[in-house]
CSV table of C-alpha atoms in Angstrom, one decimal:
chain,number,residue,atom,x,y,z
A,1,MET,CA,0.0,0.0,0.0
A,2,ASP,CA,1.3,3.4,-1.0
A,3,THR,CA,2.1,5.9,1.8
A,4,GLN,CA,-0.3,8.8,1.7
A,5,ALA,CA,0.0,12.2,3.4
A,6,PHE,CA,-2.8,14.6,4.3
A,7,VAL,CA,-2.4,18.2,5.5
A,8,VAL,CA,-4.6,18.9,8.4
A,9,GLN,CA,-5.3,22.7,8.9
A,10,MET,CA,-5.1,23.7,12.5
A,11,LYS,CA,-5.4,27.1,14.1
A,12,SER,CA,-1.6,27.2,14.7
A,13,LYS,CA,0.6,25.6,12.1
A,14,PRO,CA,-0.4,22.9,9.6
A,15,LEU,CA,0.3,19.3,10.4
A,16,THR,CA,0.9,16.5,8.1
A,17,LEU,CA,-1.0,13.3,8.8
A,18,SER,CA,1.0,10.3,7.5
A,19,GLY,CA,-1.3,7.6,6.1
A,20,LYS,CA,1.3,5.0,6.9
A,21,ALA,CA,2.3,5.8,10.5
A,22,GLY,CA,-0.9,7.6,11.4
A,23,GLY,CA,1.2,10.3,13.3
A,24,LEU,CA,1.0,14.0,13.1
A,25,ILE,CA,4.2,15.6,11.7
A,26,PRO,CA,4.7,19.4,11.1
A,27,ALA,CA,4.5,20.1,7.4
A,28,LYS,CA,7.3,22.0,5.8
A,29,PRO,CA,6.4,25.5,4.7
A,30,ARG,CA,6.4,26.0,0.9
A,31,SER,CA,9.4,27.8,-0.6
A,32,ARG,CA,8.5,31.2,-2.0
A,33,ARG,CA,11.1,32.5,-4.5
A,34,ARG,CA,10.7,36.2,-5.2
A,35,ARG,CA,12.7,36.1,-8.5
A,36,TRP,CA,14.5,33.7,-10.9
A,37,GLU,CA,18.0,32.9,-9.8
A,38,VAL,CA,19.6,29.9,-11.5
A,39,LYS,CA,23.3,29.4,-10.8
A,40,PRO,CA,25.8,27.2,-12.5
A,41,SER,CA,27.2,24.3,-10.5
A,42,GLU,CA,30.5,24.4,-8.7
A,43,MET,CA,31.8,21.7,-11.1
A,44,SER,CA,31.0,23.8,-14.1
A,45,ARG,CA,32.7,26.9,-12.5
A,46,ASN,CA,35.8,24.8,-11.8
A,47,THR,CA,36.0,23.4,-15.3
A,48,LEU,CA,38.6,25.1,-17.4
A,49,ASN,CA,40.5,23.9,-20.5
A,50,PRO,CA,43.9,25.6,-20.4
A,51,ILE,CA,44.3,25.4,-24.2
A,52,ARG,CA,41.0,27.1,-24.8
A,53,ALA,CA,41.7,29.7,-22.1
A,54,ILE,CA,44.9,30.7,-23.9
A,55,VAL,CA,43.9,30.3,-27.5
A,56,ASP,CA,40.6,32.1,-27.0
A,57,GLY,CA,42.5,35.1,-25.6
A,58,MET,CA,44.8,35.3,-28.6
A,59,LYS,CA,44.3,37.7,-31.5
A,60,LEU,CA,44.6,35.2,-34.4
A,61,ILE,CA,44.4,37.3,-37.5
A,62,PRO,CA,46.3,35.6,-40.4
A,63,ASN,CA,48.2,37.4,-43.0
A,64,PRO,CA,45.7,37.6,-45.9
A,65,ALA,CA,48.5,37.3,-48.4
A,66,LYS,CA,49.5,33.8,-47.1
A,67,PRO,CA,47.2,30.8,-46.8
A,68,MET,CA,46.9,29.6,-43.2
A,69,ILE,CA,48.9,26.6,-42.1
A,70,SER,CA,47.6,25.3,-38.7
A,71,LEU,CA,50.1,23.1,-36.8
A,72,SER,CA,48.1,23.4,-33.6
A,73,ILE,CA,45.4,20.7,-33.7
A,74,GLY,CA,46.1,17.1,-32.7
A,75,ASP,CA,43.6,15.7,-35.2
A,76,PRO,CA,45.4,13.6,-37.8
A,77,THR,CA,42.4,13.8,-40.2
A,78,VAL,CA,42.5,17.6,-40.7
A,79,PHE,CA,44.5,17.8,-43.9
A,80,GLY,CA,43.2,14.6,-45.5
A,81,ASN,CA,46.6,13.1,-46.2
A,82,LEU,CA,46.3,10.5,-43.5
A,83,PRO,CA,43.1,8.5,-44.2
A,84,THR,CA,42.3,5.4,-42.2
A,85,ASP,CA,42.7,2.0,-43.8
A,86,ALA,CA,40.1,0.5,-46.1
A,87,ALA,CA,39.9,-2.5,-43.8
A,88,VAL,CA,38.8,-0.2,-41.0
A,89,LEU,CA,36.1,1.4,-43.1
A,90,GLN,CA,34.9,-2.0,-44.3
A,91,ALA,CA,34.6,-3.2,-40.7
A,92,MET,CA,32.3,-0.2,-40.0
A,93,LYS,CA,30.2,-0.8,-43.1
A,94,ASP,CA,29.8,-4.5,-42.2
A,95,ALA,CA,28.7,-3.6,-38.7
A,96,ILE,CA,26.2,-1.1,-40.0
A,97,ASP,CA,24.8,-3.5,-42.6
A,98,SER,CA,24.4,-6.2,-40.1
A,99,GLN,CA,21.9,-4.1,-38.1
A,100,ARG,CA,23.0,-6.0,-35.0
A,101,PHE,CA,24.4,-3.0,-33.2
A,102,ASN,CA,21.6,-0.4,-33.3
A,103,GLY,CA,20.6,-0.8,-29.7
A,104,TYR,CA,22.0,-0.2,-26.3
A,105,ALA,CA,25.1,-2.2,-25.2
A,106,PRO,CA,26.1,-3.0,-21.7
A,107,SER,CA,27.6,0.1,-20.0
A,108,VAL,CA,31.1,-1.5,-20.1
A,109,GLY,CA,30.7,-2.6,-23.7
A,110,TYR,CA,29.8,-5.8,-25.5
A,111,LEU,CA,31.6,-8.8,-24.1
A,112,ARG,CA,32.9,-9.9,-27.5
A,113,SER,CA,34.3,-6.4,-28.2
A,114,ARG,CA,36.0,-6.3,-24.8
A,115,GLN,CA,37.5,-9.7,-25.4
A,116,ALA,CA,38.9,-8.5,-28.8
A,117,VAL,CA,40.7,-5.6,-27.0
A,118,ALA,CA,42.0,-8.0,-24.4
A,119,ASN,CA,43.3,-10.4,-27.0
A,120,PHE,CA,45.0,-7.6,-28.9
A,121,TYR,CA,46.8,-6.1,-25.9
A,122,SER,CA,47.4,-9.2,-23.8
A,123,ARG,CA,51.0,-10.3,-23.3
A,124,PRO,CA,52.4,-13.2,-21.3
A,125,GLU,CA,53.9,-10.8,-18.8
A,126,ALA,CA,50.6,-8.7,-18.7
A,127,PRO,CA,47.7,-11.0,-19.5
A,128,LEU,CA,44.2,-9.6,-20.0
A,129,GLU,CA,40.7,-11.0,-20.2
A,130,ALA,CA,37.4,-9.4,-21.2
A,131,GLU,CA,36.7,-8.6,-17.5
A,132,ASP,CA,39.8,-6.4,-17.5
A,133,VAL,CA,38.5,-4.2,-20.3
A,134,ILE,CA,36.0,-1.3,-20.1
A,135,LEU,CA,35.0,0.4,-23.3
A,136,THR,CA,34.6,4.1,-23.2
A,137,SER,CA,33.6,7.1,-25.4
A,138,GLY,CA,37.2,7.8,-26.5
A,139,CYS,CA,40.3,7.8,-24.5
A,140,SER,CA,39.2,11.1,-22.8
A,141,GLN,CA,36.3,9.3,-21.1
A,142,ALA,CA,38.7,6.5,-20.1
A,143,ILE,CA,40.9,9.1,-18.4
A,144,GLU,CA,37.9,10.7,-16.7
A,145,LEU,CA,36.6,7.4,-15.3
A,146,SER,CA,40.1,6.4,-14.1
A,147,ILE,CA,40.6,9.7,-12.2
A,148,SER,CA,37.0,9.5,-10.9
A,149,VAL,CA,37.5,6.0,-9.5
A,150,LEU,CA,40.9,6.7,-7.9
A,151,CYS,CA,40.4,10.2,-6.4
A,152,ASN,CA,38.2,12.0,-3.9
A,153,PRO,CA,37.9,15.7,-3.4
A,154,GLY,CA,41.0,16.9,-1.5
A,155,ASP,CA,43.2,14.2,-3.0
A,156,ASN,CA,46.0,15.1,-5.4
A,157,ILE,CA,47.4,13.6,-8.6
A,158,LEU,CA,50.8,13.8,-10.2
A,159,VAL,CA,50.7,15.2,-13.8
A,160,PRO,CA,53.6,15.7,-16.2
A,161,ARG,CA,54.8,19.2,-17.1
A,162,PRO,CA,54.6,19.7,-20.0
A,163,GLY,CA,51.5,17.5,-20.3
A,164,PHE,CA,48.1,17.0,-21.9
A,165,SER,CA,45.8,19.7,-20.5
A,166,LEU,CA,42.8,17.4,-20.1
A,167,TYR,CA,44.2,15.9,-16.9
A,168,LYS,CA,44.0,19.2,-15.1
A,169,THR,CA,40.7,20.1,-16.6
A,170,LEU,CA,39.1,16.9,-15.2
A,171,ALA,CA,40.8,16.8,-11.9
A,172,VAL,CA,40.2,20.4,-10.8
A,173,SER,CA,36.5,20.1,-11.7
A,174,MET,CA,36.3,17.2,-9.3
A,175,GLY,CA,38.0,19.0,-6.5
A,176,VAL,CA,41.3,17.1,-6.9
A,177,GLU,CA,44.6,19.0,-6.6
A,178,VAL,CA,47.0,18.8,-9.5
A,179,LYS,CA,50.7,18.6,-8.7
A,180,LEU,CA,53.0,19.0,-11.7
A,181,TYR,CA,56.2,17.0,-12.0
A,182,ASP,CA,58.9,18.1,-14.5
A,183,LEU,CA,60.0,16.6,-17.7
A,184,LEU,CA,63.5,17.3,-18.8
A,185,PRO,CA,63.9,18.5,-22.4
A,186,GLU,CA,67.7,18.1,-22.2
A,187,LYS,CA,67.1,14.4,-21.5
A,188,SER,CA,64.6,13.9,-24.3
A,189,TRP,CA,61.8,14.7,-21.9
A,190,GLU,CA,62.5,12.0,-19.3
A,191,ILE,CA,60.8,12.5,-15.9
A,192,ASP,CA,62.7,14.3,-13.2
A,193,LEU,CA,62.1,11.4,-10.8
A,194,GLN,CA,63.6,13.2,-7.8
A,195,HIS,CA,61.2,16.1,-8.3
A,196,LEU,CA,58.3,13.7,-8.8
A,197,GLU,CA,59.1,11.8,-5.6
A,198,SER,CA,59.2,15.1,-3.6
A,199,LEU,CA,55.6,15.8,-4.5
A,200,VAL,CA,54.1,12.6,-3.1
A,201,ASP,CA,52.1,12.8,0.2
A,202,GLU,CA,49.4,10.9,2.0
A,203,ARG,CA,46.7,12.3,-0.3
A,204,THR,CA,48.4,11.4,-3.5
A,205,SER,CA,46.0,9.0,-5.2
A,206,CYS,CA,47.4,8.6,-8.7
A,207,LEU,CA,50.5,9.1,-10.9
A,208,ILE,CA,49.7,9.9,-14.6
A,209,VAL,CA,52.3,8.8,-17.1
A,210,THR,CA,51.9,9.7,-20.7
A,211,ASN,CA,54.0,7.5,-23.0
A,212,PRO,CA,54.4,8.2,-25.9
A,213,SER,CA,54.0,11.9,-25.0
A,214,ASN,CA,51.6,14.6,-26.0
A,215,PRO,CA,52.9,17.3,-26.3
A,216,CYS,CA,56.6,16.2,-26.4
A,217,GLY,CA,56.6,13.3,-28.9
A,218,SER,CA,59.0,11.5,-26.4
A,219,VAL,CA,59.2,7.8,-26.0
A,220,PHE,CA,60.5,6.5,-22.7
A,221,SER,CA,63.1,3.7,-22.7
A,222,ARG,CA,62.5,0.4,-21.0
A,223,GLU,CA,65.0,1.4,-18.3
A,224,HIS,CA,63.3,4.7,-17.6
A,225,LEU,CA,59.9,3.0,-17.4
A,226,GLN,CA,61.4,0.6,-14.9
A,227,ASP,CA,62.7,3.5,-12.9
A,228,ILE,CA,59.2,5.1,-12.8
A,229,LEU,CA,57.7,1.8,-11.6
A,230,THR,CA,60.4,1.6,-8.9
A,231,VAL,CA,59.3,5.0,-7.5
A,232,ALA,CA,55.6,4.1,-7.8
A,233,SER,CA,56.2,0.8,-6.0
A,234,ARG,CA,58.2,2.3,-3.2
A,235,LEU,CA,55.7,5.1,-2.6
A,236,ARG,CA,52.6,2.8,-3.2
A,237,VAL,CA,51.1,5.1,-5.8
A,238,PRO,CA,48.9,3.5,-8.6
A,239,ILE,CA,49.5,4.6,-12.2
A,240,LEU,CA,47.2,5.9,-14.8
A,241,ALA,CA,49.0,5.2,-18.0
A,242,ASP,CA,47.8,7.3,-20.9
A,243,GLU,CA,48.9,5.1,-23.8
A,244,ILE,CA,46.7,6.5,-26.6
A,245,TYR,CA,49.8,6.8,-28.8
A,246,SER,CA,50.9,3.2,-27.9
A,247,ASP,CA,53.0,1.7,-30.7
A,248,MET,CA,53.2,5.0,-32.6
A,249,VAL,CA,57.0,5.0,-32.2
A,250,PHE,CA,59.7,5.6,-34.8
A,251,PRO,CA,61.8,2.7,-36.1
A,252,GLY,CA,64.6,1.9,-33.7
A,253,CYS,CA,62.6,2.8,-30.7
A,254,ASN,CA,60.9,0.3,-28.4
A,255,SER,CA,58.6,1.3,-25.5
A,256,PRO,CA,56.7,-1.5,-23.8
A,257,SER,CA,53.6,-0.8,-21.9
A,258,LEU,CA,54.1,0.1,-18.3
A,259,ALA,CA,52.0,-2.8,-17.0
A,260,SER,CA,54.2,-5.3,-18.8
A,261,LEU,CA,57.2,-4.4,-16.7
A,262,SER,CA,55.6,-4.8,-13.2
A,263,SER,CA,53.3,-7.2,-11.5
A,264,GLU,CA,53.3,-5.2,-8.3
A,265,VAL,CA,52.2,-1.7,-9.3
A,266,PRO,CA,48.5,-1.5,-10.3
A,267,VAL,CA,48.0,0.2,-13.6
A,268,LEU,CA,44.9,1.6,-15.4
A,269,ALA,CA,46.0,1.9,-19.0
A,270,CYS,CA,43.9,4.2,-21.2
A,271,GLY,CA,43.9,3.9,-25.0
A,272,GLY,CA,41.7,3.9,-28.0
A,273,LEU,CA,41.3,3.9,-31.8
A,274,ALA,CA,41.7,7.7,-32.2
A,275,LYS,CA,45.3,8.2,-33.1
A,276,ARG,CA,46.8,4.9,-34.3
A,277,TRP,CA,43.8,4.1,-36.5
A,278,LEU,CA,43.3,7.8,-37.4
A,279,VAL,CA,39.6,7.9,-36.4
A,280,PRO,CA,39.4,10.4,-33.5
A,281,GLY,CA,35.8,11.2,-34.3
A,282,TRP,CA,34.6,7.6,-33.8
A,283,ARG,CA,35.0,8.0,-30.0
A,284,MET,CA,36.2,4.5,-29.1
A,285,GLY,CA,38.4,4.2,-26.1
A,286,TRP,CA,39.2,1.7,-23.4
A,287,ILE,CA,40.6,1.1,-19.9
A,288,LEU,CA,42.8,-1.9,-19.4
A,289,ILE,CA,42.9,-3.0,-15.7
A,290,HIS,CA,46.2,-4.4,-14.8
A,291,ASP,CA,46.1,-5.7,-11.2
A,292,ARG,CA,48.0,-8.9,-11.0
A,293,ASN,CA,48.9,-8.3,-7.4
A,294,ARG,CA,45.2,-7.6,-6.5
A,295,VAL,CA,45.9,-4.1,-5.1
A,296,PHE,CA,42.8,-2.7,-6.7
A,297,GLY,CA,40.8,-5.7,-5.7
A,298,SER,CA,37.1,-5.9,-6.5
A,299,GLU,CA,36.2,-2.4,-5.3
A,300,ILE,CA,38.0,-0.4,-8.1
A,301,ARG,CA,36.6,-2.7,-10.7
A,302,GLN,CA,33.1,-2.3,-9.4
A,303,GLY,CA,33.6,1.4,-9.1
A,304,LEU,CA,34.6,1.6,-12.8
A,305,VAL,CA,31.5,-0.4,-13.7
A,306,ARG,CA,29.2,1.9,-11.6
A,307,LEU,CA,30.8,5.0,-13.1
A,308,SER,CA,30.4,3.6,-16.6
A,309,GLN,CA,26.6,3.3,-15.9
A,310,ARG,CA,26.3,7.1,-15.6
A,311,ILE,CA,26.4,7.4,-19.4
A,312,LEU,CA,26.2,4.5,-21.9
A,313,GLY,CA,29.4,5.7,-23.6
A,314,ALA,CA,31.1,3.8,-26.4
A,315,CYS,CA,29.3,3.9,-29.8
A,316,THR,CA,27.7,0.4,-30.4
A,317,VAL,CA,28.4,0.4,-34.1
A,318,VAL,CA,32.1,1.0,-33.5
A,319,GLN,CA,32.0,-1.7,-30.9
A,320,GLY,CA,30.5,-4.1,-33.5
A,321,ALA,CA,33.4,-3.3,-35.8
A,322,LEU,CA,36.1,-3.4,-33.2
A,323,GLU,CA,37.1,-7.0,-33.5
A,324,SER,CA,37.5,-6.8,-37.2
A,325,ILE,CA,39.4,-3.5,-37.0
A,326,LEU,CA,41.9,-4.9,-34.5
A,327,ASN,CA,42.4,-8.2,-36.3
A,328,ASN,CA,42.3,-7.1,-40.0
A,329,THR,CA,44.1,-3.8,-40.2
A,330,PRO,CA,47.3,-4.6,-42.2
A,331,PRO,CA,50.7,-3.8,-40.7
A,332,GLY,CA,51.5,-1.7,-43.7
A,333,PHE,CA,48.9,0.9,-42.7
A,334,TYR,CA,50.6,1.4,-39.3
A,335,SER,CA,54.1,1.7,-40.8
A,336,SER,CA,52.9,4.1,-43.5
A,337,THR,CA,51.6,6.4,-40.8
A,338,ILE,CA,54.8,6.2,-38.8
A,339,SER,CA,56.9,6.9,-41.9
A,340,CYS,CA,54.9,10.1,-42.6
A,341,LEU,CA,55.3,11.3,-39.0
A,342,GLN,CA,59.0,10.5,-38.8
A,343,SER,CA,59.7,12.2,-42.1
A,344,ASN,CA,57.9,15.4,-41.0
A,345,ALA,CA,59.7,15.3,-37.7
A,346,GLU,CA,63.1,15.0,-39.4
A,347,ILE,CA,62.3,17.9,-41.7
A,348,CYS,CA,61.0,20.1,-38.9
A,349,PHE,CA,63.9,19.3,-36.6
A,350,SER,CA,66.5,19.9,-39.4
A,351,GLU,CA,64.9,23.1,-40.6
A,352,LEU,CA,64.3,24.7,-37.2
A,353,SER,CA,67.7,23.6,-35.7
A,354,ALA,CA,69.3,26.1,-38.2
A,355,VAL,CA,67.1,29.0,-37.1
A,356,PRO,CA,68.7,31.4,-34.6
A,357,GLY,CA,66.9,31.5,-31.3
A,358,LEU,CA,65.0,28.2,-31.7
A,359,HIS,CA,65.9,24.8,-30.2
A,360,PRO,CA,63.7,21.9,-31.4
A,361,VAL,CA,63.8,18.6,-29.5
A,362,MET,CA,63.7,15.6,-31.8
A,363,PRO,CA,60.8,13.3,-31.0
A,364,SER,CA,60.7,9.6,-31.1
A,365,GLY,CA,57.0,9.0,-31.6
A,366,ALA,CA,53.5,10.2,-31.3
A,367,MET,CA,52.5,13.2,-33.6
A,368,TYR,CA,54.3,16.2,-32.0
A,369,LEU,CA,57.6,18.1,-31.8
A,370,MET,CA,58.4,20.8,-29.1
A,371,VAL,CA,60.5,23.8,-30.0
A,372,GLY,CA,62.2,26.0,-27.4
A,373,ILE,CA,62.4,29.7,-27.8
A,374,GLU,CA,65.2,31.9,-26.5
A,375,MET,CA,62.9,34.7,-25.5
A,376,ASP,CA,65.9,36.9,-24.6
A,377,HIS,CA,66.7,37.1,-28.3
A,378,PHE,CA,63.2,38.1,-29.2
A,379,PRO,CA,62.7,41.2,-27.0
A,380,GLU,CA,59.7,42.4,-28.9
A,381,PHE,CA,57.7,39.5,-27.5
A,382,GLN,CA,56.7,39.1,-23.9
A,383,ASN,CA,56.3,35.3,-24.0
A,384,ASP,CA,55.5,32.3,-26.1
A,385,VAL,CA,51.9,33.3,-26.4
A,386,ASP,CA,52.9,36.7,-27.8
A,387,PHE,CA,55.5,35.0,-30.1
A,388,THR,CA,53.0,32.5,-31.6
A,389,GLU,CA,50.3,35.1,-32.0
A,390,ARG,CA,52.5,37.3,-34.0
A,391,LEU,CA,53.7,34.3,-36.1
A,392,VAL,CA,50.0,33.9,-37.2
A,393,THR,CA,49.7,37.6,-37.9
A,394,GLU,CA,52.8,37.9,-40.1
A,395,GLN,CA,53.2,34.3,-41.5
A,396,SER,CA,49.8,32.6,-41.2
A,397,VAL,CA,51.4,29.7,-39.3
A,398,PHE,CA,49.7,28.7,-36.0
A,399,CYS,CA,51.7,26.6,-33.5
A,400,LEU,CA,50.3,26.1,-30.0
A,401,PRO,CA,52.2,28.0,-27.3
A,402,ALA,CA,53.5,25.6,-24.7
A,403,SER,CA,52.1,27.7,-21.9
A,404,ALA,CA,48.9,25.7,-22.7
A,405,PHE,CA,50.9,22.7,-21.3
A,406,GLU,CA,52.3,24.6,-18.3
A,407,PHE,CA,55.7,25.0,-20.0
A,408,PRO,CA,56.4,28.5,-21.2
A,409,ASP,CA,59.0,29.6,-23.8
A,410,PHE,CA,58.2,26.6,-26.1
A,411,PHE,CA,55.7,25.9,-28.8
A,412,ARG,CA,54.3,22.6,-30.1
A,413,VAL,CA,54.3,21.6,-33.8
A,414,VAL,CA,51.8,18.9,-35.0
A,415,LEU,CA,53.5,16.6,-37.5
A,416,THR,CA,50.4,15.3,-39.4
A,417,VAL,CA,50.5,17.8,-42.2
A,418,PRO,CA,51.5,17.0,-45.8
A,419,GLU,CA,55.2,17.2,-46.4
A,420,GLU,CA,55.0,20.3,-48.7
A,421,LEU,CA,53.1,22.2,-46.0
A,422,MET,CA,55.6,21.2,-43.3
A,423,ARG,CA,58.5,22.6,-45.5
A,424,GLU,CA,56.5,25.7,-46.2
A,425,ALA,CA,55.6,26.3,-42.6
A,426,CYS,CA,59.3,25.8,-41.5
A,427,GLY,CA,60.4,28.3,-44.1
A,428,ARG,CA,57.9,30.9,-42.8
A,429,ILE,CA,59.0,30.3,-39.2
A,430,ARG,CA,62.6,30.8,-40.3
A,431,ASP,CA,61.7,34.1,-42.0
A,432,PHE,CA,59.8,35.3,-39.0
A,433,CYS,CA,62.6,34.5,-36.6
A,434,ARG,CA,65.2,36.1,-38.8
A,435,ALA,CA,63.2,39.3,-38.9
A,436,TRP,CA,62.8,39.5,-35.1
A,437,TYR,CA,65.9,37.8,-33.7
A,438,ARG,CA,68.3,40.0,-31.8
A,439,PRO,CA,71.8,38.7,-31.2
A,440,PRO,CA,73.5,39.1,-27.8
A,441,SER,CA,74.5,42.6,-27.1
A,442,CYS,CA,78.2,43.4,-26.6
A,443,ASP,CA,79.1,46.0,-24.0
A,444,GLY,CA,82.4,47.2,-22.9
A,445,ASN,CA,82.9,44.4,-20.4
A,446,ASP,CA,82.3,41.8,-23.2
A,447,LEU,CA,85.0,43.5,-25.4
A,448,ASP,CA,87.6,43.4,-22.6
A,449,GLN,CA,87.3,39.7,-22.1
């Protein structure tokens, strides 16, 4: 029987008569709002994308005499020179034509699709089963779920500097503090492990490791990865491994997954189709749960399942195509992509190394190259944001200022453009720097030495 409540009007204040208990309970007075006042939530107030905050404040007015070359967006599809493979497209067509994937899937993804991901990434030293895989709406949601399951408000996470801005955007919106650990450009962007270790305290809930790196294009060696795991093990800090650029490494480099090098440190590895398969708009990502020492136990797994139920994320049609995509994409497709990225990296590094005032750092993978700016030799510009803004105004070349990655006096170059545009862009950057570069001044003291 449903509970019913009746308001009994008395001379004093109204009482509520509960039909279930039969007792008299004072009724709550009705709220009277005198005017509309709808406020945004604290989460929305605390959500800020550093890239958008910087770029939206820039005056990006290209030179009308020169066509725009944008080297700022990490979307490999923008210029049309890097299409996905025919086998990937056919898998999607077959999934659509089957009409088997038009409905809702389980919140964690179809079992068969999860098993396909597990089979693709499983290694003897890091085995995976379907239960270790959660499918998500892109790698971004995988990162969001991982931070959400590991962190409470007031906790802190360790994030690379320079690093992908989404980590900070997500964490701060959840009331989680971000502590930035340094990467060392003079050591090909290896982690400053001593600095990292100094940041850990009792509220540190997660260490984020991005390998291969956005924005640096660096690829950590096996030895460096083992050193990272040693620190994490000693300090008992779980790792969120952002491996969206997994296997996108140049020939001669080899960087195993973090989880394959340790059975002790628990790892949530985040990946997806976006970059290696060149389909970022398809929004297919995943979390691989590596917990061979059962540190996470059942609670973290159950937490991820519950969080996945908030939104039924991964596209069901892409899930239906996933097994075929993973199994039937030819090796030549991957190598062709890598060849293009490496060629552009070598062109950019060679061209900009000869430009006074610039110091590019040669990448080893991913889709990016970072360039240092000797700001002392460009006194007309206040910082890297001012420098890159003027580069657009005069040369119609847009590179993202590395202040967006918490690393001023650098800028990031995206390497996915056609080769002719890469050469043209480097030539314009050279001309720009030559026009504004000021050599070291010589005063009397310098002449006496």
